[in-house]
Amino acid sequence: MFEDDEMMQAYQLSIIEYAERIKKKLPPIPEDGWKITICYNNNIYERRWRYTSKIKDLKLYVQSEIPTSNKVELFTPFPRTLYDNDELTLKDAGLWNNQTINAKLIKE
């Protein structure tokens, strides 16, 4: 994919910078918010959110933690629920405090 080490380093740096920009877009972490656990590739990412936070915020969080510029899909395996409406709040999407969901990266 990369012709030399310099190109690979430049790519990695750009992805890290992208993740840092995303982190600045995330809402502040509330002290008494809902804890949502996201599992991706055998890694666990936990964070507190307001129930009024949106699905797109969770997806941005995943992109900032991995980091990646790929599209993020959030779902529960059983019963299978796909959280694909980015504008829904956590509450309106049917999520709750102490919920665990899964993340998958989709190459665009």
PDB file as gemmi writes it, atoms N, CA and C in Angstrom:
CRYST1    1.000    1.000    1.000  90.00  90.00  90.00 P 1                      
ATOM      1  N   MET A   1       0.816  -1.191   0.000  1.00  0.00           N  
ATOM      2  CA  MET A   1       0.000   0.000   0.000  1.00  0.00           C  
ATOM      3  C   MET A   1       0.863   1.260   0.000  1.00  0.00           C  
ATOM      4  N   PHE A   2       1.961   1.247   0.771  1.00  0.00           N  
ATOM      5  CA  PHE A   2       2.840   2.417   0.843  1.00  0.00           C  
ATOM      6  C   PHE A   2       4.158   2.096   0.171  1.00  0.00           C  
ATOM      7  N   GLU A   3       4.674   3.094  -0.554  1.00  0.00           N  
ATOM      8  CA  GLU A   3       5.905   2.882  -1.302  1.00  0.00           C  
ATOM      9  C   GLU A   3       7.140   2.913  -0.414  1.00  0.00           C  
ATOM     10  N   ASP A   4       7.074   3.685   0.663  1.00  0.00           N  
ATOM     11  CA  ASP A   4       8.232   3.751   1.546  1.00  0.00           C  
ATOM     12  C   ASP A   4       7.802   4.091   2.966  1.00  0.00           C  
ATOM     13  N   ASP A   5       8.764   4.051   3.879  1.00  0.00           N  
ATOM     14  CA  ASP A   5       8.494   4.299   5.291  1.00  0.00           C  
ATOM     15  C   ASP A   5       7.998   5.721   5.542  1.00  0.00           C  
ATOM     16  N   GLU A   6       8.514   6.677   4.803  1.00  0.00           N  
ATOM     17  CA  GLU A   6       8.088   8.066   4.991  1.00  0.00           C  
ATOM     18  C   GLU A   6       6.601   8.234   4.688  1.00  0.00           C  
ATOM     19  N   MET A   7       6.138   7.610   3.623  1.00  0.00           N  
ATOM     20  CA  MET A   7       4.716   7.702   3.284  1.00  0.00           C  
ATOM     21  C   MET A   7       3.865   7.037   4.362  1.00  0.00           C  
ATOM     22  N   MET A   8       4.321   5.908   4.887  1.00  0.00           N  
ATOM     23  CA  MET A   8       3.576   5.217   5.935  1.00  0.00           C  
ATOM     24  C   MET A   8       3.516   6.082   7.199  1.00  0.00           C  
ATOM     25  N   GLN A   9       4.612   6.686   7.554  1.00  0.00           N  
ATOM     26  CA  GLN A   9       4.650   7.552   8.742  1.00  0.00           C  
ATOM     27  C   GLN A   9       3.731   8.765   8.556  1.00  0.00           C  
ATOM     28  N   ALA A  10       3.719   9.340   7.369  1.00  0.00           N  
ATOM     29  CA  ALA A  10       2.853  10.487   7.087  1.00  0.00           C  
ATOM     30  C   ALA A  10       1.382  10.077   7.201  1.00  0.00           C  
ATOM     31  N   TYR A  11       1.050   8.907   6.693  1.00  0.00           N  
ATOM     32  CA  TYR A  11      -0.318   8.404   6.782  1.00  0.00           C  
ATOM     33  C   TYR A  11      -0.721   8.193   8.238  1.00  0.00           C  
ATOM     34  N   GLN A  12       0.136   7.545   9.016  1.00  0.00           N  
ATOM     35  CA  GLN A  12      -0.167   7.292  10.423  1.00  0.00           C  
ATOM     36  C   GLN A  12      -0.337   8.596  11.192  1.00  0.00           C  
ATOM     37  N   LEU A  13       0.505   9.563  10.916  1.00  0.00           N  
ATOM     38  CA  LEU A  13       0.401  10.864  11.567  1.00  0.00           C  
ATOM     39  C   LEU A  13      -0.911  11.553  11.201  1.00  0.00           C  
ATOM     40  N   SER A  14      -1.312  11.463   9.943  1.00  0.00           N  
ATOM     41  CA  SER A  14      -2.560  12.112   9.530  1.00  0.00           C  
ATOM     42  C   SER A  14      -3.764  11.461  10.211  1.00  0.00           C  
ATOM     43  N   ILE A  15      -3.752  10.151  10.406  1.00  0.00           N  
ATOM     44  CA  ILE A  15      -4.843   9.459  11.092  1.00  0.00           C  
ATOM     45  C   ILE A  15      -4.881   9.868  12.565  1.00  0.00           C  
ATOM     46  N   ILE A  16      -3.730   9.996  13.198  1.00  0.00           N  
ATOM     47  CA  ILE A  16      -3.676  10.418  14.600  1.00  0.00           C  
ATOM     48  C   ILE A  16      -4.186  11.850  14.738  1.00  0.00           C  
ATOM     49  N   GLU A  17      -3.800  12.718  13.823  1.00  0.00           N  
ATOM     50  CA  GLU A  17      -4.285  14.102  13.851  1.00  0.00           C  
ATOM     51  C   GLU A  17      -5.800  14.145  13.627  1.00  0.00           C  
ATOM     52  N   TYR A  18      -6.304  13.303  12.753  1.00  0.00           N  
ATOM     53  CA  TYR A  18      -7.737  13.203  12.506  1.00  0.00           C  
ATOM     54  C   TYR A  18      -8.467  12.793  13.794  1.00  0.00           C  
ATOM     55  N   ALA A  19      -7.935  11.821  14.500  1.00  0.00           N  
ATOM     56  CA  ALA A  19      -8.546  11.361  15.755  1.00  0.00           C  
ATOM     57  C   ALA A  19      -8.556  12.474  16.798  1.00  0.00           C  
ATOM     58  N   GLU A  20      -7.491  13.262  16.852  1.00  0.00           N  
ATOM     59  CA  GLU A  20      -7.441  14.373  17.811  1.00  0.00           C  
ATOM     60  C   GLU A  20      -8.484  15.439  17.473  1.00  0.00           C  
ATOM     61  N   ARG A  21      -8.692  15.693  16.202  1.00  0.00           N  
ATOM     62  CA  ARG A  21      -9.734  16.657  15.798  1.00  0.00           C  
ATOM     63  C   ARG A  21     -11.119  16.151  16.181  1.00  0.00           C  
ATOM     64  N   ILE A  22     -11.332  14.860  16.029  1.00  0.00           N  
ATOM     65  CA  ILE A  22     -12.613  14.265  16.399  1.00  0.00           C  
ATOM     66  C   ILE A  22     -12.857  14.413  17.900  1.00  0.00           C  
ATOM     67  N   LYS A  23     -11.835  14.158  18.704  1.00  0.00           N  
ATOM     68  CA  LYS A  23     -11.992  14.256  20.162  1.00  0.00           C  
ATOM     69  C   LYS A  23     -12.483  15.633  20.586  1.00  0.00           C  
ATOM     70  N   LYS A  24     -12.069  16.660  19.861  1.00  0.00           N  
ATOM     71  CA  LYS A  24     -12.505  18.020  20.189  1.00  0.00           C  
ATOM     72  C   LYS A  24     -13.978  18.235  19.871  1.00  0.00           C  
ATOM     73  N   LYS A  25     -14.557  17.417  19.000  1.00  0.00           N  
ATOM     74  CA  LYS A  25     -15.966  17.536  18.632  1.00  0.00           C  
ATOM     75  C   LYS A  25     -16.888  16.798  19.604  1.00  0.00           C  
ATOM     76  N   LEU A  26     -16.323  15.925  20.426  1.00  0.00           N  
ATOM     77  CA  LEU A  26     -17.147  15.137  21.335  1.00  0.00           C  
ATOM     78  C   LEU A  26     -17.694  15.992  22.472  1.00  0.00           C  
ATOM     79  N   PRO A  27     -18.910  15.683  22.924  1.00  0.00           N  
ATOM     80  CA  PRO A  27     -19.450  16.429  24.059  1.00  0.00           C  
ATOM     81  C   PRO A  27     -18.656  16.114  25.328  1.00  0.00           C  
ATOM     82  N   PRO A  28     -18.680  17.027  26.313  1.00  0.00           N  
ATOM     83  CA  PRO A  28     -17.963  16.755  27.558  1.00  0.00           C  
ATOM     84  C   PRO A  28     -18.519  15.507  28.258  1.00  0.00           C  
ATOM     85  N   ILE A  29     -17.685  14.876  29.057  1.00  0.00           N  
ATOM     86  CA  ILE A  29     -18.100  13.680  29.782  1.00  0.00           C  
ATOM     87  C   ILE A  29     -18.838  14.110  31.052  1.00  0.00           C  
ATOM     88  N   PRO A  30     -20.118  13.736  31.174  1.00  0.00           N  
ATOM     89  CA  PRO A  30     -20.866  14.113  32.373  1.00  0.00           C  
ATOM     90  C   PRO A  30     -20.500  13.202  33.552  1.00  0.00           C  
ATOM     91  N   GLU A  31     -20.494  13.751  34.748  1.00  0.00           N  
ATOM     92  CA  GLU A  31     -20.156  12.951  35.933  1.00  0.00           C  
ATOM     93  C   GLU A  31     -21.192  11.869  36.210  1.00  0.00           C  
ATOM     94  N   ASP A  32     -22.449  12.195  35.992  1.00  0.00           N  
ATOM     95  CA  ASP A  32     -23.520  11.258  36.337  1.00  0.00           C  
ATOM     96  C   ASP A  32     -24.245  10.712  35.116  1.00  0.00           C  
ATOM     97  N   GLY A  33     -23.575  10.676  33.988  1.00  0.00           N  
ATOM     98  CA  GLY A  33     -24.213  10.216  32.758  1.00  0.00           C  
ATOM     99  C   GLY A  33     -24.305   8.709  32.673  1.00  0.00           C  
ATOM    100  N   TRP A  34     -24.855   8.261  31.572  1.00  0.00           N  
ATOM    101  CA  TRP A  34     -24.982   6.830  31.301  1.00  0.00           C  
ATOM    102  C   TRP A  34     -23.634   6.270  30.861  1.00  0.00           C  
ATOM    103  N   LYS A  35     -23.280   5.116  31.408  1.00  0.00           N  
ATOM    104  CA  LYS A  35     -22.046   4.447  30.979  1.00  0.00           C  
ATOM    105  C   LYS A  35     -22.401   3.520  29.818  1.00  0.00           C  
ATOM    106  N   ILE A  36     -21.755   3.762  28.685  1.00  0.00           N  
ATOM    107  CA  ILE A  36     -21.922   2.907  27.508  1.00  0.00           C  
ATOM    108  C   ILE A  36     -20.576   2.247  27.235  1.00  0.00           C  
ATOM    109  N   THR A  37     -20.599   0.936  27.097  1.00  0.00           N  
ATOM    110  CA  THR A  37     -19.401   0.167  26.789  1.00  0.00           C  
ATOM    111  C   THR A  37     -19.473  -0.265  25.330  1.00  0.00           C  
ATOM    112  N   ILE A  38     -18.400   0.001  24.604  1.00  0.00           N  
ATOM    113  CA  ILE A  38     -18.345  -0.374  23.189  1.00  0.00           C  
ATOM    114  C   ILE A  38     -17.218  -1.391  23.016  1.00  0.00           C  
ATOM    115  N   CYS A  39     -17.557  -2.528  22.423  1.00  0.00           N  
ATOM    116  CA  CYS A  39     -16.577  -3.587  22.165  1.00  0.00           C  
ATOM    117  C   CYS A  39     -16.187  -3.540  20.693  1.00  0.00           C  
ATOM    118  N   TYR A  40     -14.889  -3.529  20.468  1.00  0.00           N  
ATOM    119  CA  TYR A  40     -14.378  -3.576  19.100  1.00  0.00           C  
ATOM    120  C   TYR A  40     -13.110  -4.401  19.081  1.00  0.00           C  
ATOM    121  N   ASN A  41     -13.108  -5.456  18.295  1.00  0.00           N  
ATOM    122  CA  ASN A  41     -11.902  -6.245  18.073  1.00  0.00           C  
ATOM    123  C   ASN A  41     -11.253  -6.689  19.389  1.00  0.00           C  
ATOM    124  N   ASN A  42     -12.071  -7.202  20.301  1.00  0.00           N  
ATOM    125  CA  ASN A  42     -11.640  -7.671  21.624  1.00  0.00           C  
ATOM    126  C   ASN A  42     -11.107  -6.570  22.528  1.00  0.00           C  
ATOM    127  N   ASN A  43     -11.382  -5.322  22.212  1.00  0.00           N  
ATOM    128  CA  ASN A  43     -11.026  -4.191  23.074  1.00  0.00           C  
ATOM    129  C   ASN A  43     -12.310  -3.574  23.609  1.00  0.00           C  
ATOM    130  N   ILE A  44     -12.212  -3.034  24.810  1.00  0.00           N  
ATOM    131  CA  ILE A  44     -13.355  -2.427  25.485  1.00  0.00           C  
ATOM    132  C   ILE A  44     -13.109  -0.926  25.621  1.00  0.00           C  
ATOM    133  N   TYR A  45     -14.099  -0.134  25.218  1.00  0.00           N  
ATOM    134  CA  TYR A  45     -14.036   1.318  25.339  1.00  0.00           C  
ATOM    135  C   TYR A  45     -15.264   1.757  26.135  1.00  0.00           C  
ATOM    136  N   GLU A  46     -15.021   2.368  27.291  1.00  0.00           N  
ATOM    137  CA  GLU A  46     -16.120   2.830  28.138  1.00  0.00           C  
ATOM    138  C   GLU A  46     -16.067   4.335  28.280  1.00  0.00           C  
ATOM    139  N   ARG A  47     -17.259   4.914  28.340  1.00  0.00           N  
ATOM    140  CA  ARG A  47     -17.355   6.364  28.502  1.00  0.00           C  
ATOM    141  C   ARG A  47     -18.746   6.681  29.017  1.00  0.00           C  
ATOM    142  N   ARG A  48     -18.863   7.788  29.704  1.00  0.00           N  
ATOM    143  CA  ARG A  48     -20.167   8.268  30.166  1.00  0.00           C  
ATOM    144  C   ARG A  48     -20.723   9.273  29.153  1.00  0.00           C  
ATOM    145  N   TRP A  49     -22.035   9.215  29.004  1.00  0.00           N  
ATOM    146  CA  TRP A  49     -22.735  10.062  28.037  1.00  0.00           C  
ATOM    147  C   TRP A  49     -24.021  10.579  28.663  1.00  0.00           C  
ATOM    148  N   ARG A  50     -24.502  11.682  28.172  1.00  0.00           N  
ATOM    149  CA  ARG A  50     -25.851  12.118  28.514  1.00  0.00           C  
ATOM    150  C   ARG A  50     -26.819  11.272  27.695  1.00  0.00           C  
ATOM    151  N   TYR A  51     -27.998  11.013  28.234  1.00  0.00           N  
ATOM    152  CA  TYR A  51     -28.967  10.225  27.473  1.00  0.00           C  
ATOM    153  C   TYR A  51     -29.440  10.982  26.235  1.00  0.00           C  
ATOM    154  N   THR A  52     -29.164  12.288  26.196  1.00  0.00           N  
ATOM    155  CA  THR A  52     -29.514  13.101  25.028  1.00  0.00           C  
ATOM    156  C   THR A  52     -28.394  13.148  23.977  1.00  0.00           C  
ATOM    157  N   SER A  53     -27.253  12.502  24.284  1.00  0.00           N  
ATOM    158  CA  SER A  53     -26.188  12.405  23.271  1.00  0.00           C  
ATOM    159  C   SER A  53     -26.726  11.598  22.096  1.00  0.00           C  
ATOM    160  N   LYS A  54     -26.102  11.754  20.959  1.00  0.00           N  
ATOM    161  CA  LYS A  54     -26.598  11.109  19.743  1.00  0.00           C  
ATOM    162  C   LYS A  54     -25.720   9.924  19.334  1.00  0.00           C  
ATOM    163  N   ILE A  55     -26.302   9.065  18.543  1.00  0.00           N  
ATOM    164  CA  ILE A  55     -25.582   7.902  18.021  1.00  0.00           C  
ATOM    165  C   ILE A  55     -24.320   8.343  17.290  1.00  0.00           C  
ATOM    166  N   LYS A  56     -24.401   9.462  16.565  1.00  0.00           N  
ATOM    167  CA  LYS A  56     -23.212   9.933  15.835  1.00  0.00           C  
ATOM    168  C   LYS A  56     -22.074  10.258  16.806  1.00  0.00           C  
ATOM    169  N   ASP A  57     -22.387  10.668  18.039  1.00  0.00           N  
ATOM    170  CA  ASP A  57     -21.346  10.932  19.029  1.00  0.00           C  
ATOM    171  C   ASP A  57     -20.608   9.644  19.405  1.00  0.00           C  
ATOM    172  N   LEU A  58     -21.353   8.564  19.559  1.00  0.00           N  
ATOM    173  CA  LEU A  58     -20.718   7.273  19.867  1.00  0.00           C  
ATOM    174  C   LEU A  58     -19.796   6.838  18.727  1.00  0.00           C  
ATOM    175  N   LYS A  59     -20.242   7.042  17.504  1.00  0.00           N  
ATOM    176  CA  LYS A  59     -19.432   6.658  16.345  1.00  0.00           C  
ATOM    177  C   LYS A  59     -18.162   7.507  16.262  1.00  0.00           C  
ATOM    178  N   LEU A  60     -18.287   8.791  16.526  1.00  0.00           N  
ATOM    179  CA  LEU A  60     -17.106   9.663  16.540  1.00  0.00           C  
ATOM    180  C   LEU A  60     -16.130   9.220  17.627  1.00  0.00           C  
ATOM    181  N   TYR A  61     -16.669   8.839  18.766  1.00  0.00           N  
ATOM    182  CA  TYR A  61     -15.827   8.361  19.870  1.00  0.00           C  
ATOM    183  C   TYR A  61     -15.015   7.138  19.439  1.00  0.00           C  
ATOM    184  N   VAL A  62     -15.660   6.199  18.780  1.00  0.00           N  
ATOM    185  CA  VAL A  62     -14.952   5.004  18.300  1.00  0.00           C  
ATOM    186  C   VAL A  62     -13.847   5.412  17.329  1.00  0.00           C  
ATOM    187  N   GLN A  63     -14.158   6.309  16.406  1.00  0.00           N  
ATOM    188  CA  GLN A  63     -13.144   6.752  15.438  1.00  0.00           C  
ATOM    189  C   GLN A  63     -11.973   7.436  16.136  1.00  0.00           C  
ATOM    190  N   SER A  64     -12.230   8.120  17.227  1.00  0.00           N  
ATOM    191  CA  SER A  64     -11.151   8.813  17.931  1.00  0.00           C  
ATOM    192  C   SER A  64     -10.311   7.853  18.765  1.00  0.00           C  
ATOM    193  N   GLU A  65     -10.893   6.776  19.217  1.00  0.00           N  
ATOM    194  CA  GLU A  65     -10.167   5.833  20.066  1.00  0.00           C  
ATOM    195  C   GLU A  65      -9.362   4.820  19.273  1.00  0.00           C  
ATOM    196  N   ILE A  66      -9.783   4.494  18.064  1.00  0.00           N  
ATOM    197  CA  ILE A  66      -9.103   3.398  17.363  1.00  0.00           C  
ATOM    198  C   ILE A  66      -7.749   3.794  16.778  1.00  0.00           C  
ATOM    199  N   PRO A  67      -7.446   4.875  16.181  1.00  0.00           N  
ATOM    200  CA  PRO A  67      -8.191   5.823  15.358  1.00  0.00           C  
ATOM    201  C   PRO A  67      -8.340   5.317  13.929  1.00  0.00           C  
ATOM    202  N   THR A  68      -9.411   5.763  13.302  1.00  0.00           N  
ATOM    203  CA  THR A  68      -9.687   5.361  11.928  1.00  0.00           C  
ATOM    204  C   THR A  68     -10.546   6.413  11.248  1.00  0.00           C  
ATOM    205  N   SER A  69     -10.486   6.444   9.955  1.00  0.00           N  
ATOM    206  CA  SER A  69     -11.380   7.312   9.198  1.00  0.00           C  
ATOM    207  C   SER A  69     -12.486   6.484   8.545  1.00  0.00           C  
ATOM    208  N   ASN A  70     -12.486   5.165   8.796  1.00  0.00           N  
ATOM    209  CA  ASN A  70     -13.528   4.300   8.250  1.00  0.00           C  
ATOM    210  C   ASN A  70     -14.866   4.585   8.920  1.00  0.00           C  
ATOM    211  N   LYS A  71     -15.924   4.240   8.231  1.00  0.00           N  
ATOM    212  CA  LYS A  71     -17.266   4.370   8.778  1.00  0.00           C  
ATOM    213  C   LYS A  71     -17.432   3.350   9.909  1.00  0.00           C  
ATOM    214  N   VAL A  72     -18.161   3.740  10.971  1.00  0.00           N  
ATOM    215  CA  VAL A  72     -18.378   2.869  12.124  1.00  0.00           C  
ATOM    216  C   VAL A  72     -19.826   2.408  12.138  1.00  0.00           C  
ATOM    217  N   GLU A  73     -20.005   1.118  12.341  1.00  0.00           N  
ATOM    218  CA  GLU A  73     -21.335   0.543  12.507  1.00  0.00           C  
ATOM    219  C   GLU A  73     -21.466   0.102  13.959  1.00  0.00           C  
ATOM    220  N   LEU A  74     -22.560   0.477  14.621  1.00  0.00           N  
ATOM    221  CA  LEU A  74     -22.818   0.082  16.005  1.00  0.00           C  
ATOM    222  C   LEU A  74     -24.017  -0.851  16.032  1.00  0.00           C  
ATOM    223  N   PHE A  75     -23.923  -1.915  16.864  1.00  0.00           N  
ATOM    224  CA  PHE A  75     -25.008  -2.887  16.896  1.00  0.00           C  
ATOM    225  C   PHE A  75     -24.948  -3.714  18.181  1.00  0.00           C  
ATOM    226  N   THR A  76     -26.057  -4.363  18.472  1.00  0.00           N  
ATOM    227  CA  THR A  76     -26.092  -5.402  19.498  1.00  0.00           C  
ATOM    228  C   THR A  76     -26.307  -6.716  18.769  1.00  0.00           C  
ATOM    229  N   PRO A  77     -25.630  -7.782  19.210  1.00  0.00           N  
ATOM    230  CA  PRO A  77     -25.735  -9.042  18.485  1.00  0.00           C  
ATOM    231  C   PRO A  77     -27.057  -9.790  18.703  1.00  0.00           C  
ATOM    232  N   PHE A  78     -27.582  -9.732  19.938  1.00  0.00           N  
ATOM    233  CA  PHE A  78     -28.818 -10.468  20.194  1.00  0.00           C  
ATOM    234  C   PHE A  78     -29.646  -9.740  21.224  1.00  0.00           C  
ATOM    235  N   PRO A  79     -30.840  -9.330  20.914  1.00  0.00           N  
ATOM    236  CA  PRO A  79     -31.381  -9.388  19.557  1.00  0.00           C  
ATOM    237  C   PRO A  79     -30.645  -8.409  18.656  1.00  0.00           C  
ATOM    238  N   ARG A  80     -30.485  -8.772  17.423  1.00  0.00           N  
ATOM    239  CA  ARG A  80     -29.725  -7.955  16.464  1.00  0.00           C  
ATOM    240  C   ARG A  80     -30.407  -6.598  16.285  1.00  0.00           C  
ATOM    241  N   THR A  81     -29.700  -5.565  16.701  1.00  0.00           N  
ATOM    242  CA  THR A  81     -30.182  -4.194  16.541  1.00  0.00           C  
ATOM    243  C   THR A  81     -29.051  -3.372  15.954  1.00  0.00           C  
ATOM    244  N   LEU A  82     -29.306  -2.724  14.857  1.00  0.00           N  
ATOM    245  CA  LEU A  82     -28.329  -1.860  14.203  1.00  0.00           C  
ATOM    246  C   LEU A  82     -28.684  -0.414  14.534  1.00  0.00           C  
ATOM    247  N   TYR A  83     -27.710   0.331  15.044  1.00  0.00           N  
ATOM    248  CA  TYR A  83     -27.913   1.737  15.390  1.00  0.00           C  
ATOM    249  C   TYR A  83     -27.379   2.581  14.234  1.00  0.00           C  
ATOM    250  N   ASP A  84     -28.231   2.768  13.227  1.00  0.00           N  
ATOM    251  CA  ASP A  84     -27.784   3.436  12.002  1.00  0.00           C  
ATOM    252  C   ASP A  84     -28.367   4.831  11.811  1.00  0.00           C  
ATOM    253  N   ASN A  85     -29.262   5.260  12.702  1.00  0.00           N  
ATOM    254  CA  ASN A  85     -29.800   6.614  12.611  1.00  0.00           C  
ATOM    255  C   ASN A  85     -28.954   7.521  13.497  1.00  0.00           C  
ATOM    256  N   ASP A  86     -28.007   8.196  12.897  1.00  0.00           N  
ATOM    257  CA  ASP A  86     -27.031   9.004  13.637  1.00  0.00           C  
ATOM    258  C   ASP A  86     -27.647  10.132  14.453  1.00  0.00           C  
ATOM    259  N   GLU A  87     -28.838  10.567  14.093  1.00  0.00           N  
ATOM    260  CA  GLU A  87     -29.451  11.707  14.769  1.00  0.00           C  
ATOM    261  C   GLU A  87     -30.294  11.321  15.982  1.00  0.00           C  
ATOM    262  N   LEU A  88     -30.526  10.021  16.188  1.00  0.00           N  
ATOM    263  CA  LEU A  88     -31.282   9.597  17.370  1.00  0.00           C  
ATOM    264  C   LEU A  88     -30.473   9.819  18.634  1.00  0.00           C  
ATOM    265  N   THR A  89     -31.155  10.208  19.702  1.00  0.00           N  
ATOM    266  CA  THR A  89     -30.484  10.272  21.005  1.00  0.00           C  
ATOM    267  C   THR A  89     -30.310   8.847  21.509  1.00  0.00           C  
ATOM    268  N   LEU A  90     -29.447   8.677  22.485  1.00  0.00           N  
ATOM    269  CA  LEU A  90     -29.239   7.343  23.048  1.00  0.00           C  
ATOM    270  C   LEU A  90     -30.552   6.778  23.575  1.00  0.00           C  
ATOM    271  N   LYS A  91     -31.292   7.620  24.284  1.00  0.00           N  
ATOM    272  CA  LYS A  91     -32.572   7.180  24.845  1.00  0.00           C  
ATOM    273  C   LYS A  91     -33.550   6.783  23.738  1.00  0.00           C  
ATOM    274  N   ASP A  92     -33.680   7.624  22.720  1.00  0.00           N  
ATOM    275  CA  ASP A  92     -34.622   7.340  21.629  1.00  0.00           C  
ATOM    276  C   ASP A  92     -34.199   6.129  20.796  1.00  0.00           C  
ATOM    277  N   ALA A  93     -32.912   5.815  20.783  1.00  0.00           N  
ATOM    278  CA  ALA A  93     -32.417   4.643  20.056  1.00  0.00           C  
ATOM    279  C   ALA A  93     -32.648   3.352  20.841  1.00  0.00           C  
ATOM    280  N   GLY A  94     -33.076   3.495  22.109  1.00  0.00           N  
ATOM    281  CA  GLY A  94     -33.339   2.312  22.918  1.00  0.00           C  
ATOM    282  C   GLY A  94     -32.156   1.865  23.755  1.00  0.00           C  
ATOM    283  N   LEU A  95     -31.129   2.687  23.824  1.00  0.00           N  
ATOM    284  CA  LEU A  95     -29.977   2.365  24.681  1.00  0.00           C  
ATOM    285  C   LEU A  95     -30.294   2.784  26.116  1.00  0.00           C  
ATOM    286  N   TRP A  96     -29.536   2.246  27.047  1.00  0.00           N  
ATOM    287  CA  TRP A  96     -29.746   2.588  28.450  1.00  0.00           C  
ATOM    288  C   TRP A  96     -28.422   2.589  29.192  1.00  0.00           C  
ATOM    289  N   ASN A  97     -28.463   3.020  30.439  1.00  0.00           N  
ATOM    290  CA  ASN A  97     -27.262   3.067  31.276  1.00  0.00           C  
ATOM    291  C   ASN A  97     -26.679   1.659  31.431  1.00  0.00           C  
ATOM    292  N   ASN A  98     -25.360   1.566  31.405  1.00  0.00           N  
ATOM    293  CA  ASN A  98     -24.610   0.304  31.541  1.00  0.00           C  
ATOM    294  C   ASN A  98     -24.825  -0.654  30.376  1.00  0.00           C  
ATOM    295  N   GLN A  99     -25.159  -0.133  29.229  1.00  0.00           N  
ATOM    296  CA  GLN A  99     -25.356  -0.958  28.030  1.00  0.00           C  
ATOM    297  C   GLN A  99     -24.010  -1.250  27.371  1.00  0.00           C  
ATOM    298  N   THR A 100     -23.917  -2.431  26.790  1.00  0.00           N  
ATOM    299  CA  THR A 100     -22.755  -2.812  25.995  1.00  0.00           C  
ATOM    300  C   THR A 100     -23.214  -3.016  24.560  1.00  0.00           C  
ATOM    301  N   ILE A 101     -22.488  -2.391  23.636  1.00  0.00           N  
ATOM    302  CA  ILE A 101     -22.779  -2.562  22.213  1.00  0.00           C  
ATOM    303  C   ILE A 101     -21.479  -2.896  21.487  1.00  0.00           C  
ATOM    304  N   ASN A 102     -21.601  -3.341  20.268  1.00  0.00           N  
ATOM    305  CA  ASN A 102     -20.445  -3.704  19.463  1.00  0.00           C  
ATOM    306  C   ASN A 102     -20.223  -2.690  18.358  1.00  0.00           C  
ATOM    307  N   ALA A 103     -18.976  -2.575  17.936  1.00  0.00           N  
ATOM    308  CA  ALA A 103     -18.610  -1.691  16.832  1.00  0.00           C  
ATOM    309  C   ALA A 103     -17.929  -2.523  15.746  1.00  0.00           C  
ATOM    310  N   LYS A 104     -18.162  -2.123  14.530  1.00  0.00           N  
ATOM    311  CA  LYS A 104     -17.531  -2.749  13.376  1.00  0.00           C  
ATOM    312  C   LYS A 104     -17.125  -1.625  12.434  1.00  0.00           C  
ATOM    313  N   LEU A 105     -15.956  -1.740  11.829  1.00  0.00           N  
ATOM    314  CA  LEU A 105     -15.509  -0.742  10.857  1.00  0.00           C  
ATOM    315  C   LEU A 105     -15.911  -1.182   9.464  1.00  0.00           C  
ATOM    316  N   ILE A 106     -16.413  -0.226   8.699  1.00  0.00           N  
ATOM    317  CA  ILE A 106     -16.836  -0.472   7.325  1.00  0.00           C  
ATOM    318  C   ILE A 106     -15.943   0.355   6.412  1.00  0.00           C  
ATOM    319  N   LYS A 107     -15.241  -0.301   5.526  1.00  0.00           N  
ATOM    320  CA  LYS A 107     -14.408   0.427   4.560  1.00  0.00           C  
ATOM    321  C   LYS A 107     -15.292   1.069   3.521  1.00  0.00           C  
ATOM    322  N   GLU A 108     -15.027   2.346   3.275  1.00  0.00           N  
ATOM    323  CA  GLU A 108     -15.840   3.078   2.287  1.00  0.00           C  
ATOM    324  C   GLU A 108     -15.187   3.051   0.934  1.00  0.00           C  
TER     325      GLU A 108                                                      
END                                                                             
